[in-house]
C-alpha cells in the first residue's frame, strides 16, 4: 500500500509538471544525432510540433538541410546550453522565407531563445525577384527574448536578416551578431510594428558587425498599420556596432522609417555605445521619412549618452556624405521640426575623411541637433558641406563643446552656440563671429 501511494504521488507530480508547461523535449528524443553531418531538421520539427521547451545538449551541432515547420503555439522556447545550430548550404531557399516562423495562426505570447550558436551557410539565392530571408520571423508576438546568442553569416547571400518583428517587445542581452554577407539587401533587425500600440525594446551588452547594403537596424511603424497610435521606446546600452563600409548604403546603423496613417512616436536612447566604421564608403546613422503631405508623422527622437563614434573613410572626395546624416523630410509635410532630431550628451567623435555630422546636401531636411559636452575631432569640415539653408529647416544647438576641424562657418536657419571652443587641425584655438540674418543664422570661424 505504501509503494502504491508513493507511485501515485510521483504520477501526480509528473502531471503537475506537464500541466504547468515545465515539460521539455530534446531533438535526440526524435532521432537527432547532433553530429553536424546528418540532417536534424525532421527531429526538430517534431520538437516544434510538441509545443514544449526545446532543450539542446551542450557540445552538439544540429544541422538543418530541410525546412522547419511554422511554430503555431502561444510560446516557443529553446534552451541551447551552448549548442550549435547550422543552416546548411543545402537548405532550400524560396523567393521570400524565414527559417523560424513564429507564428502564423495564433496570437503568440513569448519567444525565448537562449545560449545557442547559430551558423548560417546559405549562399546567394538563385531565385528571380528574391525577397527577404530571416533567421527569425515573429508575427505579432508580445515578447521576444534573445540571451547569450551568437549568429554568424559570412557567405554571399542576398537579403539575409537576423530578425524581423511585426510588433511587441524585444529584450536582448549578451549577444554577438556577425552578418558580413555583402548582400544586396539585409541587416540585423527589421522591426516594423503593425500590431501593438506600445512596444519596448531593450538591447544591452551585445556586439554587432555587419556588411550589407541595407540598414543594420530599422525601428518603424509599418506603412500598412491600422493602429491609431504606435509608441516605440528603445534603449540600447553597452553595445558595439561595427561595419567595414565597403559598399554604398542607405543606412549605417539605425533607420527609423515610415509611419503611414498612424501617429508613430519613436524614442531611442543609446548609452555607452561604440560605433565604428572604416572602408571605402561612409555609413550613416539616419532618420528618414516619406514626404507625402497628408501623413501624420508623430515624433522621432534619438538620444546618445556617453557614446563614441570612430568613423573613417579611405579617401576624401566630394561625395563623402558623413558619419551622421539624417532628418530627410520634405518641408511640405506635417512633421514638426521640434519633434524629430538627435541629442548628443558627453559624446566623442573621431572622424577621418568623413563629413558632415549634420547633413544639408541636396535634400529638403527639417529637424534639430543638440550637442552638449561633446568632443569632436575631424580632418575636414565636421558640420557642413553644402549650404542649403533655403531648402532645409535645421536647428543646431551646441553647448560646452570642443571642436577641432576645418569648418570655416556654420549656417543654419536656427543656430545657437554657447561656451564652445574651436580649434584648427593643428590644435590652435580659433575665434568666432556671430551673424543673425533674416532667414538664417551664421557663425564665422576665424583663422
JSON list of N, CA and C in Angstrom, two decimals, residues 91-97 123-131 133 157-159 184:
[
{"chain": "A", "resi": 91, "resn": "UNK", "atom": "N", "xyz": [20.09, 24.00, -47.52]},
{"chain": "A", "resi": 91, "resn": "UNK", "atom": "CA", "xyz": [18.76, 24.41, -47.06]},
{"chain": "A", "resi": 91, "resn": "UNK", "atom": "C", "xyz": [18.03, 25.07, -48.22]},
{"chain": "A", "resi": 92, "resn": "UNK", "atom": "N", "xyz": [16.79, 24.63, -48.56]},
{"chain": "A", "resi": 92, "resn": "UNK", "atom": "CA", "xyz": [16.08, 25.18, -49.73]},
{"chain": "A", "resi": 92, "resn": "UNK", "atom": "C", "xyz": [15.67, 26.63, -49.51]},
{"chain": "A", "resi": 93, "resn": "UNK", "atom": "N", "xyz": [15.97, 27.46, -50.48]},
{"chain": "A", "resi": 93, "resn": "UNK", "atom": "CA", "xyz": [15.68, 28.89, -50.39]},
{"chain": "A", "resi": 93, "resn": "UNK", "atom": "C", "xyz": [14.63, 29.25, -51.42]},
{"chain": "A", "resi": 94, "resn": "UNK", "atom": "N", "xyz": [13.54, 29.87, -50.97]},
{"chain": "A", "resi": 94, "resn": "UNK", "atom": "CA", "xyz": [12.49, 30.34, -51.88]},
{"chain": "A", "resi": 94, "resn": "UNK", "atom": "C", "xyz": [12.57, 31.85, -52.00]},
{"chain": "A", "resi": 95, "resn": "UNK", "atom": "N", "xyz": [11.61, 32.45, -52.71]},
{"chain": "A", "resi": 95, "resn": "UNK", "atom": "CA", "xyz": [11.70, 33.88, -53.01]},
{"chain": "A", "resi": 95, "resn": "UNK", "atom": "C", "xyz": [11.60, 34.75, -51.77]},
{"chain": "A", "resi": 96, "resn": "UNK", "atom": "N", "xyz": [10.81, 34.34, -50.79]},
{"chain": "A", "resi": 96, "resn": "UNK", "atom": "CA", "xyz": [10.69, 35.08, -49.52]},
{"chain": "A", "resi": 96, "resn": "UNK", "atom": "C", "xyz": [10.40, 34.07, -48.43]},
{"chain": "A", "resi": 97, "resn": "UNK", "atom": "N", "xyz": [11.20, 34.07, -47.37]},
{"chain": "A", "resi": 97, "resn": "UNK", "atom": "CA", "xyz": [11.08, 32.98, -46.42]},
{"chain": "A", "resi": 97, "resn": "UNK", "atom": "C", "xyz": [11.74, 33.34, -45.10]},
{"chain": "A", "resi": 123, "resn": "UNK", "atom": "N", "xyz": [24.04, 30.42, -49.30]},
{"chain": "A", "resi": 123, "resn": "UNK", "atom": "CA", "xyz": [24.72, 31.17, -50.33]},
{"chain": "A", "resi": 123, "resn": "UNK", "atom": "C", "xyz": [23.69, 31.95, -51.14]},
{"chain": "A", "resi": 124, "resn": "UNK", "atom": "N", "xyz": [24.15, 32.67, -52.15]},
{"chain": "A", "resi": 124, "resn": "UNK", "atom": "CA", "xyz": [23.28, 33.59, -52.88]},
{"chain": "A", "resi": 124, "resn": "UNK", "atom": "C", "xyz": [22.09, 32.86, -53.50]},
{"chain": "A", "resi": 125, "resn": "UNK", "atom": "N", "xyz": [20.94, 33.49, -53.41]},
{"chain": "A", "resi": 125, "resn": "UNK", "atom": "CA", "xyz": [19.73, 32.90, -53.95]},
{"chain": "A", "resi": 125, "resn": "UNK", "atom": "C", "xyz": [19.79, 32.80, -55.47]},
{"chain": "A", "resi": 126, "resn": "UNK", "atom": "N", "xyz": [19.26, 31.70, -55.99]},
{"chain": "A", "resi": 126, "resn": "UNK", "atom": "CA", "xyz": [19.12, 31.53, -57.43]},
{"chain": "A", "resi": 126, "resn": "UNK", "atom": "C", "xyz": [17.64, 31.65, -57.80]},
{"chain": "A", "resi": 127, "resn": "UNK", "atom": "N", "xyz": [16.97, 32.61, -57.17]},
{"chain": "A", "resi": 127, "resn": "UNK", "atom": "CA", "xyz": [15.54, 32.79, -57.35]},
{"chain": "A", "resi": 127, "resn": "UNK", "atom": "C", "xyz": [15.29, 34.18, -57.91]},
{"chain": "A", "resi": 128, "resn": "UNK", "atom": "N", "xyz": [14.48, 34.26, -58.95]},
{"chain": "A", "resi": 128, "resn": "UNK", "atom": "CA", "xyz": [14.17, 35.56, -59.54]},
{"chain": "A", "resi": 128, "resn": "UNK", "atom": "C", "xyz": [13.34, 36.40, -58.56]},
{"chain": "A", "resi": 129, "resn": "UNK", "atom": "N", "xyz": [13.65, 37.70, -58.48]},
{"chain": "A", "resi": 129, "resn": "UNK", "atom": "CA", "xyz": [12.95, 38.62, -57.58]},
{"chain": "A", "resi": 129, "resn": "UNK", "atom": "C", "xyz": [12.94, 38.10, -56.14]},
{"chain": "A", "resi": 130, "resn": "UNK", "atom": "N", "xyz": [14.10, 37.68, -55.69]},
{"chain": "A", "resi": 130, "resn": "UNK", "atom": "CA", "xyz": [14.22, 37.11, -54.36]},
{"chain": "A", "resi": 130, "resn": "UNK", "atom": "C", "xyz": [13.81, 38.11, -53.29]},
{"chain": "A", "resi": 131, "resn": "UNK", "atom": "N", "xyz": [13.00, 37.66, -52.34]},
{"chain": "A", "resi": 131, "resn": "UNK", "atom": "CA", "xyz": [12.60, 38.51, -51.23]},
{"chain": "A", "resi": 131, "resn": "UNK", "atom": "C", "xyz": [13.54, 38.36, -50.06]},
{"chain": "A", "resi": 133, "resn": "UNK", "atom": "N", "xyz": [15.07, 37.07, -46.51]},
{"chain": "A", "resi": 133, "resn": "UNK", "atom": "CA", "xyz": [15.19, 35.82, -45.77]},
{"chain": "A", "resi": 133, "resn": "UNK", "atom": "C", "xyz": [15.58, 36.16, -44.34]},
{"chain": "A", "resi": 157, "resn": "UNK", "atom": "N", "xyz": [25.13, 36.21, -49.84]},
{"chain": "A", "resi": 157, "resn": "UNK", "atom": "CA", "xyz": [23.73, 35.82, -49.79]},
{"chain": "A", "resi": 157, "resn": "UNK", "atom": "C", "xyz": [22.86, 37.07, -49.82]},
{"chain": "A", "resi": 158, "resn": "UNK", "atom": "N", "xyz": [21.85, 37.07, -50.67]},
{"chain": "A", "resi": 158, "resn": "UNK", "atom": "CA", "xyz": [21.02, 38.26, -50.82]},
{"chain": "A", "resi": 158, "resn": "UNK", "atom": "C", "xyz": [19.94, 38.33, -49.74]},
{"chain": "A", "resi": 159, "resn": "UNK", "atom": "N", "xyz": [19.79, 39.51, -49.18]},
{"chain": "A", "resi": 159, "resn": "UNK", "atom": "CA", "xyz": [18.62, 39.83, -48.35]},
{"chain": "A", "resi": 159, "resn": "UNK", "atom": "C", "xyz": [18.52, 39.03, -47.05]},
{"chain": "A", "resi": 184, "resn": "UNK", "atom": "N", "xyz": [22.81, 42.30, -51.35]},
{"chain": "A", "resi": 184, "resn": "UNK", "atom": "CA", "xyz": [22.19, 43.48, -51.94]},
{"chain": "A", "resi": 184, "resn": "UNK", "atom": "C", "xyz": [21.31, 44.20, -50.92]}
]
